[in-house]
Amino acid sequence: MKLLITNITALLQVRNAGIEKVSGAAMAELPIIENAWLLIEDNIIADFGIMDNCPEIMVDTIIDATGKTVLPAWCDSHTHIVYAGNREQEFVDRINGLSYEEIAARGGGILNSAKKLNETGEEELYQQSKVRLEEVMQQGSGAVEIKSGYGLTVEGELKMLRVIKRLREKYPVAIKATFLGAHAFPAEYKENHSGYIDLIINEMLPKIADEKLADYIDAFCETGYFSVEETERIMEAGKKYGLQAKIHVNQFTAINGIEACVKHNALSVDHLEIVTDEDIEVLKNSNTMPVALPTCSFFISIPYTPARKMIDAGLPMALATDFNPGTTPSGNMNLVVATACIKMKMTPEEAINAATINGAYAMGISETHGSIAKGKRANLIIAKPLSSYYQLPYAFGSNLIDTVIIEGKII
Ligand code: NIG
Ligand code: FE
């Protein structure tokens, strides 16, 4: 199957396939070809160039993109799309003055979702989750990382990961699965942390590895959740099964978790609403990608990741949604990009880099995703006619997507 897109007003994020991420000042650059064509063969970007050199060949489909902007589909490297029910009541409780921590201390929060998940069958969980996946694909996400972490039991965690596997088999979107058994301590292990960590390491991990259900391992490294030492135990155990770490850290407090993550060669450190100068120093010269989740900050009214300070210090930055029932019931990467510009003072170029190539890096797929390059997957957003790509974050809340193409197929 050949699909040719012609008369593209601006083709964004055109990069050499070898570039796996962009950092610091380089994030301000967004390479563009104006008045371009792009040829897709099956699920691959076969070629592209300027219209003067557009090939005259037989193709199955032509899309005339006159006036339109084309960019790589978003790479959302941090989600919890698989969950049961919702937490609307906690949303209203927060409006009425309770904090996220106070709600969690009353048995709400992650444990609330875990209760619902363990009461929900696998088929029903799949049906609820696929609606969200279909929605984010329509919103331009072509690659999505999905975490477990609302089971907190052997059966519950396996159920979540099997649903993720089924979604991966059914949908063209690239999916990476992350095992997050260390999301919270179940009530029965409140006074027995090492007992729950033993369960994760000795019961959950071997079964997950046996069924090849996870690509990465995660833990919620935070005051009141998993300590730095406990998180290190999880990272070490994951490593034995070939699972690199992607860690929730520095959401509410800075407890030197980032240093431990870098020491364990984590692929990413995610949230980072509270970041110290020492954390920034540690991240320099590491291979670990900082991931900011601005719509989480927006939804639960917590600080935004100090992206400006971090990028100015030379660090890379990725953006993701954190789509989950508690802190971010939205998987809209367009809104994430806009919020990063509006609230974190990232430029449109930085935000688009963070949501494409750096997002791909944070989920280990930047060889195949996250930029326009020959041989990469044909995952594209065709935007409606724009006065410039600045409109993408500027006109926040508008749906500016005309067409989404994933693995060469129009969604
Ligand atoms: O990334 N912070 C930890 N985990 C999720 C929220 C979990 C929940 O409240 O359900 C997050 O924000
Ligand atoms: Fe999260």
CSV table of C-alpha atoms and ligand atoms in Angstrom, one decimal:
chain,number,residue,atom,x,y,z
A,1,MET,CA,0.0,0.0,0.0
A,2,LYS,CA,1.3,3.4,-1.0
A,3,LEU,CA,0.0,6.7,0.4
A,4,LEU,CA,1.3,10.0,-0.9
A,5,ILE,CA,0.7,13.3,1.0
A,6,THR,CA,1.2,16.4,-1.2
A,7,ASN,CA,1.4,20.1,-0.8
A,8,ILE,CA,2.2,20.0,2.9
A,9,THR,CA,2.5,23.6,4.0
A,10,ALA,CA,4.9,22.7,6.8
A,11,LEU,CA,6.4,19.3,7.6
A,12,LEU,CA,7.6,19.5,11.2
A,13,GLN,CA,10.2,17.6,13.1
A,14,VAL,CA,12.2,16.3,10.2
A,15,ARG,CA,15.3,14.6,11.6
A,16,ASN,CA,18.1,12.2,10.9
A,17,ALA,CA,16.9,8.8,12.0
A,18,GLY,CA,20.0,8.5,14.3
A,19,ILE,CA,18.9,11.3,16.6
A,20,GLU,CA,17.4,9.7,19.7
A,21,LYS,CA,16.6,12.7,21.9
A,22,VAL,CA,17.3,16.5,22.1
A,23,SER,CA,18.6,18.3,25.1
A,24,GLY,CA,19.0,21.8,26.4
A,25,ALA,CA,19.4,24.6,23.8
A,26,ALA,CA,18.9,22.1,21.0
A,27,MET,CA,15.3,21.7,22.1
A,28,ALA,CA,14.5,25.1,20.8
A,29,GLU,CA,15.1,23.9,17.2
A,30,LEU,CA,12.3,22.2,15.3
A,31,PRO,CA,13.5,21.3,11.8
A,32,ILE,CA,10.9,22.0,9.1
A,33,ILE,CA,10.4,21.4,5.4
A,34,GLU,CA,8.0,23.9,3.7
A,35,ASN,CA,5.8,22.9,0.7
A,36,ALA,CA,6.6,19.3,1.1
A,37,TRP,CA,5.5,15.8,0.1
A,38,LEU,CA,5.7,12.6,2.1
A,39,LEU,CA,5.3,9.0,0.8
A,40,ILE,CA,4.2,6.1,3.1
A,41,GLU,CA,4.7,2.5,2.0
A,42,ASP,CA,2.8,0.1,4.2
A,43,ASN,CA,3.6,1.2,7.8
A,44,ILE,CA,6.8,3.1,7.0
A,45,ILE,CA,7.8,6.6,6.0
A,46,ALA,CA,9.4,5.7,2.6
A,47,ASP,CA,10.5,9.2,1.5
A,48,PHE,CA,9.8,12.9,1.6
A,49,GLY,CA,11.0,16.1,0.1
A,50,ILE,CA,10.0,19.5,-1.4
A,51,MET,CA,7.1,19.6,-3.9
A,52,ASP,CA,9.5,20.6,-6.8
A,53,ASN,CA,10.8,17.0,-6.5
A,54,CYS,CA,7.5,15.3,-5.9
A,55,PRO,CA,7.7,11.8,-7.5
A,56,GLU,CA,5.2,11.0,-10.3
A,57,ILE,CA,4.3,7.5,-9.3
A,58,MET,CA,1.3,5.2,-9.0
A,59,VAL,CA,-0.1,5.2,-5.4
A,60,ASP,CA,-3.2,3.8,-3.7
A,61,THR,CA,-4.2,7.0,-2.0
A,62,ILE,CA,-3.3,10.7,-2.4
A,63,ILE,CA,-4.0,13.2,0.4
A,64,ASP,CA,-3.8,16.8,-0.7
A,65,ALA,CA,-2.6,18.7,2.4
A,66,THR,CA,-2.7,22.2,1.0
A,67,GLY,CA,-2.6,24.7,3.8
A,68,LYS,CA,-2.0,21.9,6.4
A,69,THR,CA,0.8,21.1,8.8
A,70,VAL,CA,2.1,17.6,9.2
A,71,LEU,CA,4.0,16.4,12.3
A,72,PRO,CA,4.9,13.0,14.0
A,73,ALA,CA,2.1,11.6,16.1
A,74,TRP,CA,2.5,12.2,19.8
A,75,CYS,CA,4.5,9.7,21.9
A,76,ASP,CA,2.9,9.5,25.3
A,77,SER,CA,5.5,7.8,27.5
A,78,HIS,CA,3.5,7.8,30.8
A,79,THR,CA,-0.1,6.6,31.2
A,80,HIS,CA,-2.3,4.5,33.4
A,81,ILE,CA,-5.0,4.0,30.7
A,82,VAL,CA,-6.1,0.6,32.1
A,83,TYR,CA,-8.3,1.2,35.1
A,84,ALA,CA,-11.8,0.4,36.3
A,85,GLY,CA,-14.5,2.9,37.1
A,86,ASN,CA,-13.5,6.4,37.9
A,87,ARG,CA,-12.9,8.7,40.9
A,88,GLU,CA,-15.3,11.6,40.3
A,89,GLN,CA,-16.3,11.8,43.9
A,90,GLU,CA,-12.7,12.5,44.9
A,91,PHE,CA,-12.7,15.3,42.3
A,92,VAL,CA,-15.6,16.9,44.1
A,93,ASP,CA,-14.0,16.3,47.5
A,94,ARG,CA,-11.0,18.2,46.3
A,95,ILE,CA,-13.2,21.1,45.0
A,96,ASN,CA,-14.6,21.1,48.5
A,97,GLY,CA,-11.2,21.5,50.1
A,98,LEU,CA,-9.5,18.1,50.6
A,99,SER,CA,-6.0,17.6,49.2
A,100,TYR,CA,-4.9,14.6,47.2
A,101,GLU,CA,-2.9,13.4,50.2
A,102,GLU,CA,-5.8,13.8,52.6
A,103,ILE,CA,-8.1,11.8,50.3
A,104,ALA,CA,-5.5,9.0,50.0
A,105,ALA,CA,-5.1,8.9,53.8
A,106,ARG,CA,-8.9,8.2,54.1
A,107,GLY,CA,-8.5,5.1,51.9
A,108,GLY,CA,-9.2,6.9,48.7
A,109,GLY,CA,-6.7,7.5,45.9
A,110,ILE,CA,-4.8,4.5,44.5
A,111,LEU,CA,-6.4,2.1,47.0
A,112,ASN,CA,-9.8,3.2,45.8
A,113,SER,CA,-8.9,2.3,42.2
A,114,ALA,CA,-7.3,-1.0,43.3
A,115,LYS,CA,-10.6,-2.0,45.0
A,116,LYS,CA,-12.6,-1.3,41.9
A,117,LEU,CA,-10.1,-3.0,39.7
A,118,ASN,CA,-10.0,-6.2,41.7
A,119,GLU,CA,-13.9,-6.3,41.6
A,120,THR,CA,-13.8,-6.0,37.8
A,121,GLY,CA,-13.4,-8.9,35.4
A,122,GLU,CA,-10.7,-8.9,32.7
A,123,GLU,CA,-13.1,-8.6,29.8
A,124,GLU,CA,-14.9,-5.6,31.3
A,125,LEU,CA,-11.6,-4.0,32.2
A,126,TYR,CA,-10.5,-4.4,28.5
A,127,GLN,CA,-13.8,-2.9,27.3
A,128,GLN,CA,-13.4,0.1,29.6
A,129,SER,CA,-9.8,0.7,28.7
A,130,LYS,CA,-10.1,0.3,24.9
A,131,VAL,CA,-12.5,3.3,24.8
A,132,ARG,CA,-9.7,5.5,26.3
A,133,LEU,CA,-7.1,4.1,23.9
A,134,GLU,CA,-9.3,4.8,20.9
A,135,GLU,CA,-9.9,8.3,22.2
A,136,VAL,CA,-6.2,9.2,22.6
A,137,MET,CA,-5.5,7.8,19.1
A,138,GLN,CA,-8.1,10.2,17.7
A,139,GLN,CA,-6.3,12.9,19.6
A,140,GLY,CA,-3.0,12.1,17.9
A,141,SER,CA,-1.1,9.7,20.1
A,142,GLY,CA,0.7,7.1,18.0
A,143,ALA,CA,2.6,5.5,20.8
A,144,VAL,CA,1.5,5.0,24.4
A,145,GLU,CA,3.2,3.5,27.5
A,146,ILE,CA,0.7,1.9,29.9
A,147,LYS,CA,1.3,1.0,33.5
A,148,SER,CA,-0.2,-1.6,35.8
A,149,GLY,CA,-0.4,-0.6,39.4
A,150,TYR,CA,-4.1,-0.7,40.3
A,151,GLY,CA,-4.1,-4.4,41.1
A,152,LEU,CA,-1.6,-4.5,44.0
A,153,THR,CA,-2.3,-8.3,44.1
A,154,VAL,CA,-0.8,-11.0,42.0
A,155,GLU,CA,-4.0,-11.6,40.1
A,156,GLY,CA,-4.9,-7.9,39.8
A,157,GLU,CA,-1.5,-7.0,38.4
A,158,LEU,CA,-1.5,-9.9,35.9
A,159,LYS,CA,-5.0,-9.0,34.9
A,160,MET,CA,-4.0,-5.4,34.1
A,161,LEU,CA,-0.9,-6.5,32.2
A,162,ARG,CA,-2.9,-9.0,30.1
A,163,VAL,CA,-5.3,-6.3,29.2
A,164,ILE,CA,-2.4,-4.1,28.1
A,165,LYS,CA,-1.1,-7.1,26.0
A,166,ARG,CA,-4.5,-7.5,24.4
A,167,LEU,CA,-4.7,-3.8,23.5
A,168,ARG,CA,-1.2,-4.0,22.0
A,169,GLU,CA,-2.3,-7.0,19.8
A,170,LYS,CA,-5.5,-5.3,18.7
A,171,TYR,CA,-4.5,-1.7,18.0
A,172,PRO,CA,-1.9,-0.3,15.6
A,173,VAL,CA,-0.6,2.2,18.2
A,174,ALA,CA,2.8,1.2,19.7
A,175,ILE,CA,2.3,0.1,23.3
A,176,LYS,CA,4.9,-0.4,25.9
A,177,ALA,CA,3.9,-2.1,29.2
A,178,THR,CA,5.3,-1.1,32.6
A,179,PHE,CA,4.9,-3.1,35.8
A,180,LEU,CA,3.9,-0.8,38.6
A,181,GLY,CA,3.2,-3.3,41.4
A,182,ALA,CA,5.0,-0.8,43.7
A,183,HIS,CA,2.3,1.9,43.3
A,184,ALA,CA,1.0,1.9,46.9
A,185,PHE,CA,1.0,-0.4,49.9
A,186,PRO,CA,-2.2,-2.4,50.1
A,187,ALA,CA,-4.0,-1.8,53.5
A,188,GLU,CA,-3.0,-5.3,54.8
A,189,TYR,CA,0.7,-4.5,54.2
A,190,LYS,CA,0.6,-1.0,55.8
A,191,GLU,CA,2.8,-2.1,58.7
A,192,ASN,CA,4.7,-4.8,56.7
A,193,HIS,CA,6.3,-3.0,53.7
A,194,SER,CA,9.0,-5.7,53.2
A,195,GLY,CA,6.2,-8.3,53.1
A,196,TYR,CA,4.6,-6.5,50.1
A,197,ILE,CA,7.9,-5.9,48.4
A,198,ASP,CA,8.7,-9.6,48.8
A,199,LEU,CA,5.4,-10.4,47.1
A,200,ILE,CA,6.3,-8.1,44.2
A,201,ILE,CA,9.8,-9.6,43.8
A,202,ASN,CA,9.1,-13.3,44.5
A,203,GLU,CA,5.5,-13.8,43.2
A,204,MET,CA,4.6,-11.1,40.8
A,205,LEU,CA,7.8,-10.5,38.9
A,206,PRO,CA,8.6,-14.1,38.0
A,207,LYS,CA,5.1,-14.7,36.6
A,208,ILE,CA,5.2,-11.4,34.7
A,209,ALA,CA,8.6,-12.3,33.2
A,210,ASP,CA,7.4,-15.8,32.4
A,211,GLU,CA,4.4,-14.5,30.4
A,212,LYS,CA,6.6,-11.6,29.0
A,213,LEU,CA,4.0,-9.1,30.1
A,214,ALA,CA,6.2,-6.1,30.9
A,215,ASP,CA,8.9,-4.0,29.2
A,216,TYR,CA,9.7,-1.7,32.1
A,217,ILE,CA,9.4,-1.5,35.9
A,218,ASP,CA,8.1,1.4,37.9
A,219,ALA,CA,7.6,2.4,41.6
A,220,PHE,CA,6.0,5.4,43.3
A,221,CYS,CA,9.1,6.8,45.1
A,222,GLU,CA,7.5,9.3,47.5
A,223,THR,CA,7.0,10.2,51.1
A,224,GLY,CA,4.3,7.9,52.4
A,225,TYR,CA,4.6,5.5,49.5
A,226,PHE,CA,7.9,3.7,48.5
A,227,SER,CA,11.1,5.0,50.2
A,228,VAL,CA,14.3,5.4,48.2
A,229,GLU,CA,15.7,2.2,49.6
A,230,GLU,CA,12.4,0.3,48.8
A,231,THR,CA,12.5,1.8,45.3
A,232,GLU,CA,16.1,0.6,44.9
A,233,ARG,CA,15.0,-2.9,45.8
A,234,ILE,CA,12.3,-2.8,43.1
A,235,MET,CA,14.8,-1.5,40.5
A,236,GLU,CA,17.3,-4.1,41.3
A,237,ALA,CA,14.8,-6.9,41.1
A,238,GLY,CA,13.5,-5.6,37.8
A,239,LYS,CA,17.0,-5.5,36.4
A,240,LYS,CA,17.3,-9.2,37.0
A,241,TYR,CA,14.4,-9.8,34.6
A,242,GLY,CA,15.7,-7.3,32.0
A,243,LEU,CA,13.2,-4.6,33.0
A,244,GLN,CA,14.7,-1.1,33.0
A,245,ALA,CA,13.2,1.4,35.4
A,246,LYS,CA,10.9,4.3,34.7
A,247,ILE,CA,10.1,5.8,38.1
A,248,HIS,CA,7.4,8.1,39.6
A,249,VAL,CA,9.5,10.5,41.7
A,250,ASN,CA,9.5,14.0,43.2
A,251,GLN,CA,5.8,14.5,42.8
A,252,PHE,CA,5.2,16.0,46.2
A,253,THR,CA,8.6,15.9,47.9
A,254,ALA,CA,12.3,15.7,47.0
A,255,ILE,CA,13.9,12.8,48.9
A,256,ASN,CA,16.9,12.1,46.7
A,257,GLY,CA,15.1,9.5,44.7
A,258,ILE,CA,16.4,10.9,41.4
A,259,GLU,CA,20.0,10.1,42.4
A,260,ALA,CA,19.0,6.5,43.1
A,261,CYS,CA,17.2,6.3,39.7
A,262,VAL,CA,20.2,7.6,37.8
A,263,LYS,CA,22.5,5.2,39.7
A,264,HIS,CA,20.3,2.4,38.5
A,265,ASN,CA,20.3,3.7,34.9
A,266,ALA,CA,16.6,4.4,34.9
A,267,LEU,CA,15.2,5.2,31.4
A,268,SER,CA,13.1,8.0,32.8
A,269,VAL,CA,12.2,9.9,36.0
A,270,ASP,CA,8.6,11.1,35.9
A,271,HIS,CA,6.6,13.9,37.6
A,272,LEU,CA,9.4,16.1,39.0
A,273,GLU,CA,7.0,18.8,40.3
A,274,ILE,CA,9.5,19.4,43.2
A,275,VAL,CA,13.1,19.5,41.9
A,276,THR,CA,16.2,20.6,43.8
A,277,ASP,CA,19.5,22.0,42.3
A,278,GLU,CA,21.1,18.7,43.4
A,279,ASP,CA,18.6,16.7,41.4
A,280,ILE,CA,19.4,18.8,38.3
A,281,GLU,CA,23.2,18.2,38.8
A,282,VAL,CA,22.6,14.5,39.1
A,283,LEU,CA,20.6,14.3,35.9
A,284,LYS,CA,23.3,16.1,33.9
A,285,ASN,CA,25.5,13.6,32.1
A,286,SER,CA,23.0,10.8,32.7
A,287,ASN,CA,21.0,8.9,30.1
A,288,THR,CA,17.8,9.3,32.2
A,289,MET,CA,15.0,11.3,30.6
A,290,PRO,CA,13.1,13.7,32.8
A,291,VAL,CA,9.4,13.5,32.1
A,292,ALA,CA,6.9,16.3,33.0
A,293,LEU,CA,3.2,15.7,33.4
A,294,PRO,CA,1.7,19.2,33.3
A,295,THR,CA,-2.0,18.3,33.1
A,296,CYS,CA,-1.5,16.4,36.4
A,297,SER,CA,-0.3,19.6,38.0
A,298,PHE,CA,-3.3,21.4,36.4
A,299,PHE,CA,-5.8,18.9,37.6
A,300,ILE,CA,-4.7,18.5,41.2
A,301,SER,CA,-3.3,22.0,41.7
A,302,ILE,CA,0.3,21.2,42.5
A,303,PRO,CA,3.4,22.9,41.2
A,304,TYR,CA,4.5,22.5,37.6
A,305,THR,CA,7.9,20.8,36.8
A,306,PRO,CA,10.5,23.6,36.6
A,307,ALA,CA,11.1,22.8,32.9
A,308,ARG,CA,12.6,26.2,32.1
A,309,LYS,CA,15.3,25.8,34.8
A,310,MET,CA,16.0,22.2,33.7
A,311,ILE,CA,16.3,22.9,30.0
A,312,ASP,CA,18.4,26.0,30.6
A,313,ALA,CA,20.7,23.7,32.6
A,314,GLY,CA,21.2,21.6,29.5
A,315,LEU,CA,18.8,18.8,30.3
A,316,PRO,CA,16.4,17.1,27.9
A,317,MET,CA,12.7,17.1,28.8
A,318,ALA,CA,9.8,14.8,27.7
A,319,LEU,CA,6.1,15.5,28.1
A,320,ALA,CA,3.4,12.9,28.8
A,321,THR,CA,-0.2,12.8,30.0
A,322,ASP,CA,-0.2,10.6,33.0
A,323,PHE,CA,-3.8,9.6,32.0
A,324,ASN,CA,-5.2,8.0,35.2
A,325,PRO,CA,-8.5,8.2,37.2
A,326,GLY,CA,-7.0,10.1,40.2
A,327,THR,CA,-4.7,12.9,39.1
A,328,THR,CA,-5.2,13.3,35.4
A,329,PRO,CA,-8.4,11.9,33.8
A,330,SER,CA,-7.3,13.1,30.4
A,331,GLY,CA,-5.0,11.6,27.7
A,332,ASN,CA,-5.0,14.6,25.4
A,333,MET,CA,-1.4,15.3,24.4
A,334,ASN,CA,-2.5,18.5,22.6
A,335,LEU,CA,-3.6,19.9,25.9
A,336,VAL,CA,-0.3,18.7,27.5
A,337,VAL,CA,1.7,20.6,24.9
A,338,ALA,CA,-0.4,23.7,25.4
A,339,THR,CA,-0.2,23.5,29.2
A,340,ALA,CA,3.6,23.1,29.0
A,341,CYS,CA,3.9,26.3,26.9
A,342,ILE,CA,1.4,28.3,29.0
A,343,LYS,CA,2.3,27.2,32.5
A,344,MET,CA,5.9,26.0,32.2
A,345,LYS,CA,7.1,28.5,29.7
A,346,MET,CA,8.4,26.0,27.3
A,347,THR,CA,8.4,27.3,23.7
A,348,PRO,CA,6.3,25.6,21.1
A,349,GLU,CA,9.4,24.1,19.6
A,350,GLU,CA,10.5,22.7,23.0
A,351,ALA,CA,7.1,21.4,23.8
A,352,ILE,CA,6.8,19.6,20.4
A,353,ASN,CA,10.2,18.1,20.7
A,354,ALA,CA,9.3,17.0,24.3
A,355,ALA,CA,6.1,15.3,23.1
A,356,THR,CA,7.6,13.5,20.1
A,357,ILE,CA,11.2,12.5,19.9
A,358,ASN,CA,11.9,12.9,23.7
A,359,GLY,CA,8.7,11.0,24.5
A,360,ALA,CA,9.8,8.3,22.2
A,361,TYR,CA,13.1,8.1,24.0
A,362,ALA,CA,11.4,7.9,27.4
A,363,MET,CA,9.6,4.7,26.1
A,364,GLY,CA,12.6,3.2,24.4
A,365,ILE,CA,11.3,3.6,20.8
A,366,SER,CA,13.1,6.6,19.4
A,367,GLU,CA,14.8,4.4,16.7
A,368,THR,CA,11.3,3.9,15.1
A,369,HIS,CA,9.1,6.8,16.4
A,370,GLY,CA,9.0,10.4,17.3
A,371,SER,CA,10.4,12.2,14.2
A,372,ILE,CA,9.9,12.3,10.4
A,373,ALA,CA,12.7,10.2,9.1
A,374,LYS,CA,13.0,7.6,6.3
A,375,GLY,CA,12.4,4.1,7.6
A,376,LYS,CA,10.5,5.3,10.7
A,377,ARG,CA,6.9,4.2,11.4
A,378,ALA,CA,4.3,6.2,9.5
A,379,ASN,CA,2.7,7.8,12.5
A,380,LEU,CA,1.5,11.2,11.6
A,381,ILE,CA,-0.8,14.0,12.6
A,382,ILE,CA,-2.2,16.1,9.8
A,383,ALA,CA,-3.3,19.4,11.4
A,384,LYS,CA,-6.1,21.6,10.1
A,385,PRO,CA,-4.9,24.7,8.2
A,386,LEU,CA,-2.9,26.8,10.7
A,387,SER,CA,-1.5,30.3,10.4
A,388,SER,CA,1.7,28.8,12.0
A,389,TYR,CA,2.4,25.8,14.2
A,390,TYR,CA,2.3,28.2,17.2
A,391,GLN,CA,-1.4,27.8,16.9
A,392,LEU,CA,-1.2,24.2,18.2
A,393,PRO,CA,-0.5,25.4,21.8
A,394,TYR,CA,-1.9,28.9,21.4
A,395,ALA,CA,-5.5,27.8,20.5
A,396,PHE,CA,-5.6,25.5,23.4
A,397,GLY,CA,-8.8,23.5,23.8
A,398,SER,CA,-9.6,23.7,20.0
A,399,ASN,CA,-9.4,20.4,18.1
A,400,LEU,CA,-6.9,21.3,15.4
A,401,ILE,CA,-6.4,17.7,14.2
A,402,ASP,CA,-7.6,16.9,10.7
A,403,THR,CA,-6.3,13.4,10.2
A,404,VAL,CA,-4.3,10.9,12.3
A,405,ILE,CA,-2.3,8.2,10.6
A,406,ILE,CA,-0.9,5.3,12.6
A,407,GLU,CA,1.3,2.6,11.1
A,408,GLY,CA,0.3,3.9,7.7
A,409,LYS,CA,-3.5,3.6,8.4
A,410,ILE,CA,-5.9,6.5,8.6
A,411,ILE,CA,-7.6,6.4,12.0
B,1,NIG,O1,1.1,9.4,38.4
B,1,NIG,N1,1.5,9.4,41.6
B,1,NIG,C1,1.3,8.3,41.4
B,1,NIG,N2,0.5,7.7,40.5
B,1,NIG,C2,-0.5,8.4,39.7
B,1,NIG,C3,-1.8,8.7,40.3
B,1,NIG,C4,-2.4,7.6,40.9
B,1,NIG,C5,-3.8,7.8,41.3
B,1,NIG,O2,-4.1,8.7,42.0
B,1,NIG,O3,-4.6,6.9,40.9
B,1,NIG,C6,0.2,9.6,39.1
B,1,NIG,O4,-0.2,10.7,39.3
B,2,FE,FE,1.6,8.3,36.8
